[in-house]
Coordinates of C-alpha atoms in Angstrom, one line a residue:
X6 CA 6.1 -20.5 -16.2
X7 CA 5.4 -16.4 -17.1
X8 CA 7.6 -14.3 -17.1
X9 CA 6.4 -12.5 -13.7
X10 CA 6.4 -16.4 -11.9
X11 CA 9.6 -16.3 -12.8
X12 CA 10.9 -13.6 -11.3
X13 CA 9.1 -13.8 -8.5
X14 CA 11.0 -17.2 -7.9
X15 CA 14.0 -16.4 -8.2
X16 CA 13.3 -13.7 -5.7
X17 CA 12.8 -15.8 -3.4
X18 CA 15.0 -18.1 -4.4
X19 CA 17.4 -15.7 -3.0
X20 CA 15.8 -14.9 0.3
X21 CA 16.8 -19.2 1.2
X22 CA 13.6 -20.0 2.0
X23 CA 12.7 -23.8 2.2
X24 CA 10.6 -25.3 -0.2
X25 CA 7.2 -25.0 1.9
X26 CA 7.5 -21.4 2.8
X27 CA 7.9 -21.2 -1.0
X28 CA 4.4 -23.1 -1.3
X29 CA 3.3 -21.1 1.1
X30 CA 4.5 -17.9 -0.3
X31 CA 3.1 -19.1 -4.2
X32 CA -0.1 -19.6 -2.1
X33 CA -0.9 -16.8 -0.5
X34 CA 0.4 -14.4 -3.3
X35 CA -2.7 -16.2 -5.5
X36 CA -5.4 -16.4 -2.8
X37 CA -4.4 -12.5 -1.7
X38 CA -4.4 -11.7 -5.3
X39 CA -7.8 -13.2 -6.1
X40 CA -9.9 -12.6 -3.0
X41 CA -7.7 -9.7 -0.9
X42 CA -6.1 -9.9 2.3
X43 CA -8.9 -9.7 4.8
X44 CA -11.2 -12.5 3.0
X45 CA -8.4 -15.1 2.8
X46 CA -8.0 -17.2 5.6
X47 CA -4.6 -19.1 6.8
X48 CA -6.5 -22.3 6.7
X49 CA -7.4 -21.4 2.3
X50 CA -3.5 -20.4 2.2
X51 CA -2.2 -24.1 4.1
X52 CA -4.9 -26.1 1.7
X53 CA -3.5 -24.2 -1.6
X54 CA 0.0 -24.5 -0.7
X55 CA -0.6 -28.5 0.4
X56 CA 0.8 -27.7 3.7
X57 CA -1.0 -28.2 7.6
X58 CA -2.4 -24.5 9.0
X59 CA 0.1 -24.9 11.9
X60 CA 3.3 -24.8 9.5
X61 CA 2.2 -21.5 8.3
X62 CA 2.3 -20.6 11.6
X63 CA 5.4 -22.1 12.6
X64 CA 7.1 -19.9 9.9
X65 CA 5.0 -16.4 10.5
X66 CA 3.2 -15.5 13.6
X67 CA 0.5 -13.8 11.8
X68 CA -1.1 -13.6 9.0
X69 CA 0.3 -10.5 8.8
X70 CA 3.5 -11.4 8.8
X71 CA 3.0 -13.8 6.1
X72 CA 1.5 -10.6 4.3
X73 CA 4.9 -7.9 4.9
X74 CA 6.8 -11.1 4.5
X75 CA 5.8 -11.3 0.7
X76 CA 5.2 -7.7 -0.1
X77 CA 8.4 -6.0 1.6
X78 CA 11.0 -8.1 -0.4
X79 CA 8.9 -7.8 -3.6
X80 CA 8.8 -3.9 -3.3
X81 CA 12.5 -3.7 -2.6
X82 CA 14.3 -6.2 -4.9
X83 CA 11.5 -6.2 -7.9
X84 CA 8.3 -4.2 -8.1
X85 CA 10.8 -1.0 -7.3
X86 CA 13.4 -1.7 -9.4
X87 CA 11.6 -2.6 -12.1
X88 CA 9.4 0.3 -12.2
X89 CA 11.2 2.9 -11.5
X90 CA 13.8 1.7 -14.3
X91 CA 11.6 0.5 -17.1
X92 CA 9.7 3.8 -16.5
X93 CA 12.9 5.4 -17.1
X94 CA 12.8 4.3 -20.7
X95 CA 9.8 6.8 -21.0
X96 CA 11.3 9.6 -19.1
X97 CA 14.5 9.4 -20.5
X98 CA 13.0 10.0 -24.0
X99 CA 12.3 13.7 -25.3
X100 CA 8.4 14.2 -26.5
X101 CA 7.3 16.7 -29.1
X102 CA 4.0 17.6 -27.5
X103 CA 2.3 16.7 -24.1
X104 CA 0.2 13.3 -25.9
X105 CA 2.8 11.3 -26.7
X106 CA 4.6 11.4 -23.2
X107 CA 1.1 10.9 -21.9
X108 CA 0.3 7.8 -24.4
X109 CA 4.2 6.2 -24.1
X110 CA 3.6 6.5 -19.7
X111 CA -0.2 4.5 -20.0
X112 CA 1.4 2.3 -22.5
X113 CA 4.6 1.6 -20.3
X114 CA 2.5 1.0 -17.2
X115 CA 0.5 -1.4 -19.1
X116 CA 3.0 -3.6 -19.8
X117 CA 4.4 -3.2 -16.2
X118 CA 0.9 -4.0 -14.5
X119 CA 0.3 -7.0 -17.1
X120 CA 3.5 -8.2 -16.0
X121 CA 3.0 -8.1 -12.1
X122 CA -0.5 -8.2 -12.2
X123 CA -1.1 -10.7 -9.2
X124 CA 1.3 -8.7 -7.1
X125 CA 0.3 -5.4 -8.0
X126 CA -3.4 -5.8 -7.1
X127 CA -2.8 -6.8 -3.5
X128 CA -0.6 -3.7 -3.4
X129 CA -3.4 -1.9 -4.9
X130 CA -6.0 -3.5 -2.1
X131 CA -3.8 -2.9 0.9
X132 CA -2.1 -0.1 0.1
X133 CA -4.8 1.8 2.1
X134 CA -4.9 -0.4 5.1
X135 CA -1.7 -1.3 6.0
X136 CA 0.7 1.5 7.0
X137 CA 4.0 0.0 6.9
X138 CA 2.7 -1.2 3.2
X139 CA 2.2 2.7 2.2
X140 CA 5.9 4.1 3.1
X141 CA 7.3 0.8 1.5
X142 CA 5.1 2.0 -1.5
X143 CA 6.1 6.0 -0.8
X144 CA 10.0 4.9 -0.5
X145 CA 10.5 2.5 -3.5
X146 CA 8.4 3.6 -6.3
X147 CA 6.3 7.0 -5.7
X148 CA 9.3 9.9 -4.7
X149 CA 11.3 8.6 -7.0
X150 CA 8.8 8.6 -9.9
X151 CA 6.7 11.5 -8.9
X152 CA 9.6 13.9 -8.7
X153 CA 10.8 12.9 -12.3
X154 CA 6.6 13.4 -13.4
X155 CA 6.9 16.8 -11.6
X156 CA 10.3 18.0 -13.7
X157 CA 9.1 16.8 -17.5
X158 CA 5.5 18.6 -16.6
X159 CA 7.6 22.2 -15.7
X160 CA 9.3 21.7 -18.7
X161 CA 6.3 21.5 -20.6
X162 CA 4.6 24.3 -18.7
X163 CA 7.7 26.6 -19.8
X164 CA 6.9 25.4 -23.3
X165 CA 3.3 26.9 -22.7
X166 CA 1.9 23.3 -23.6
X167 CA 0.1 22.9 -19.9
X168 CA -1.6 25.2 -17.9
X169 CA -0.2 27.3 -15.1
X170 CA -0.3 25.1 -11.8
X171 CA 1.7 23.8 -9.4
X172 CA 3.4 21.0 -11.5
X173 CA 3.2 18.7 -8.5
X174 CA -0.6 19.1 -8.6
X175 CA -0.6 18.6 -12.4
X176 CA 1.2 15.8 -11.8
X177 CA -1.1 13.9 -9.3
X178 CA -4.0 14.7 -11.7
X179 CA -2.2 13.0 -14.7
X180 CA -0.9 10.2 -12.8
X181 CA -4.4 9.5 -10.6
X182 CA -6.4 9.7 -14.1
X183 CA -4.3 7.1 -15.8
X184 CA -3.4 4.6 -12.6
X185 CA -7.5 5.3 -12.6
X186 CA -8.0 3.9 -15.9
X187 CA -5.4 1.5 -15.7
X188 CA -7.2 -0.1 -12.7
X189 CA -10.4 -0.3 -14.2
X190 CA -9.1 -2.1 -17.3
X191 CA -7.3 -4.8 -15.3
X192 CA -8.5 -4.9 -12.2
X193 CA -12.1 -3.6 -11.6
X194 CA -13.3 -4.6 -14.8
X195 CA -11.0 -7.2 -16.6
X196 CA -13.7 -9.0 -18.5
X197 CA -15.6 -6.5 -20.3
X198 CA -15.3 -5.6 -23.4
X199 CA -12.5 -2.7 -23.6
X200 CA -10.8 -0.4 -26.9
X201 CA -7.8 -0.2 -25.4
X202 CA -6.6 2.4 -28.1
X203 CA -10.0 4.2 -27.3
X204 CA -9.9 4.4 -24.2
X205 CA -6.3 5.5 -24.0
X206 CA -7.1 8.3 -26.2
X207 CA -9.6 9.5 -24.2
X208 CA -8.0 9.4 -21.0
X209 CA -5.6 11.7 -23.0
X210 CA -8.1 13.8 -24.1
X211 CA -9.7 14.0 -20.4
X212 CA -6.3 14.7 -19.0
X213 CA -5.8 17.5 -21.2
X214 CA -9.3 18.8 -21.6
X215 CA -11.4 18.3 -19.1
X216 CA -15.1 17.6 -19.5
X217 CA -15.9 20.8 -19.5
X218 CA -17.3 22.0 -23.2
X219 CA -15.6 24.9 -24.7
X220 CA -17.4 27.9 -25.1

């Protein structure tokens, strides 16, 4: 069992669920994972998790349901938690120049999305399309990392290492050009053929540079 299986039984471990709302649960987190939320039906869930359609339904009225019943206790018990505090170990660290925070946060996010891959990609996929989804997602993880992001980036700004601008702005730049790699390498595009050291480097380079050619 990985590491990320495990924890994501003994989650539910603790919520008391019975034995086929785990299957159920297992289920659904794969088939949601692997084909998204809207392209999975109840009926692929009941056959993966050896169960009949209509206990599905006996234990969530909706698909729905089935969907905020996986995600909200996930965001709140392990996909916050852990990170927000393993991305701690980055922030709580003191950089010499801009690069190496940059290269430690892709690093530490790589490990974290490796980890909770399955999870993380329906977050990714639904995050736009389901509301309640998007302030779980807001509450747990993004306020209380972004507003860390913003401080370290002022500091650096005061250091004349980054470029005057709102360091909220700076901020979403860095952390939507990484997340943006990030999702390419292990979601979009998992099977090609990637230079992970490359391509970290110039995601670096791009966050600090630009495209734009110096004069």
């Amino acid at each position: 069992m990985s590491e990320e299986e495990l924890m994501i039984k003994q989650l539910f471990d603790e919520e008391k669920l019975t034995d086929k709302q785990k299957q159920i649960i297992i289920a659904a987190i794969e088939s949601f994972s692997e084909k998204g939320y809207s392209a999975t039906s109840t009926s692929e869930i009941a056959k993966k998790a050896g169960v009949a359609e209509g206990t599905i339904f006996r234990h969530y009225k909706t698909k729905k349901d089935l969907l905020m019943s996986i995600v909200a206790p996930l965001m709140a018990k392990l996909i916050g938690p852990f990170v927000v505090n393993d991305f701690n170990k980055v922030l709580d660290r003191k950089y010499d120049r801009v690069e190496d925070f940059l290269k430690a946060t892709i690093e530490n996010r790589r490990e974290v999305l490796i980890k909770l891959l399955p999870v993380i990609k329906i977050l990714l996929q639904e995050i736009p399309f389901q509301p309640e989804l998007r302030e779980l997602f807001l509450e747990q993880i993004a306020k209380k990392i972004f507003d860390r992001v913003s401080i370290i980036i002022k500091g650096y700004q005061e250091k004349g290492e980054l470029i005057e601008m709102p360091p909220e702005s700076v901020a979403r730049l860095a952390i939507t050009s990484i997340l943006g790699y990030l999702f390419s390498r292990y979601v979009l595009f998992p099977h090609l053929e990637w230079d992970d050291e490359l391509e970290t480097d110039r995601t670096i380079q791009f966050i600090m540079h630009g495209l734009g050619k110096k004069e």
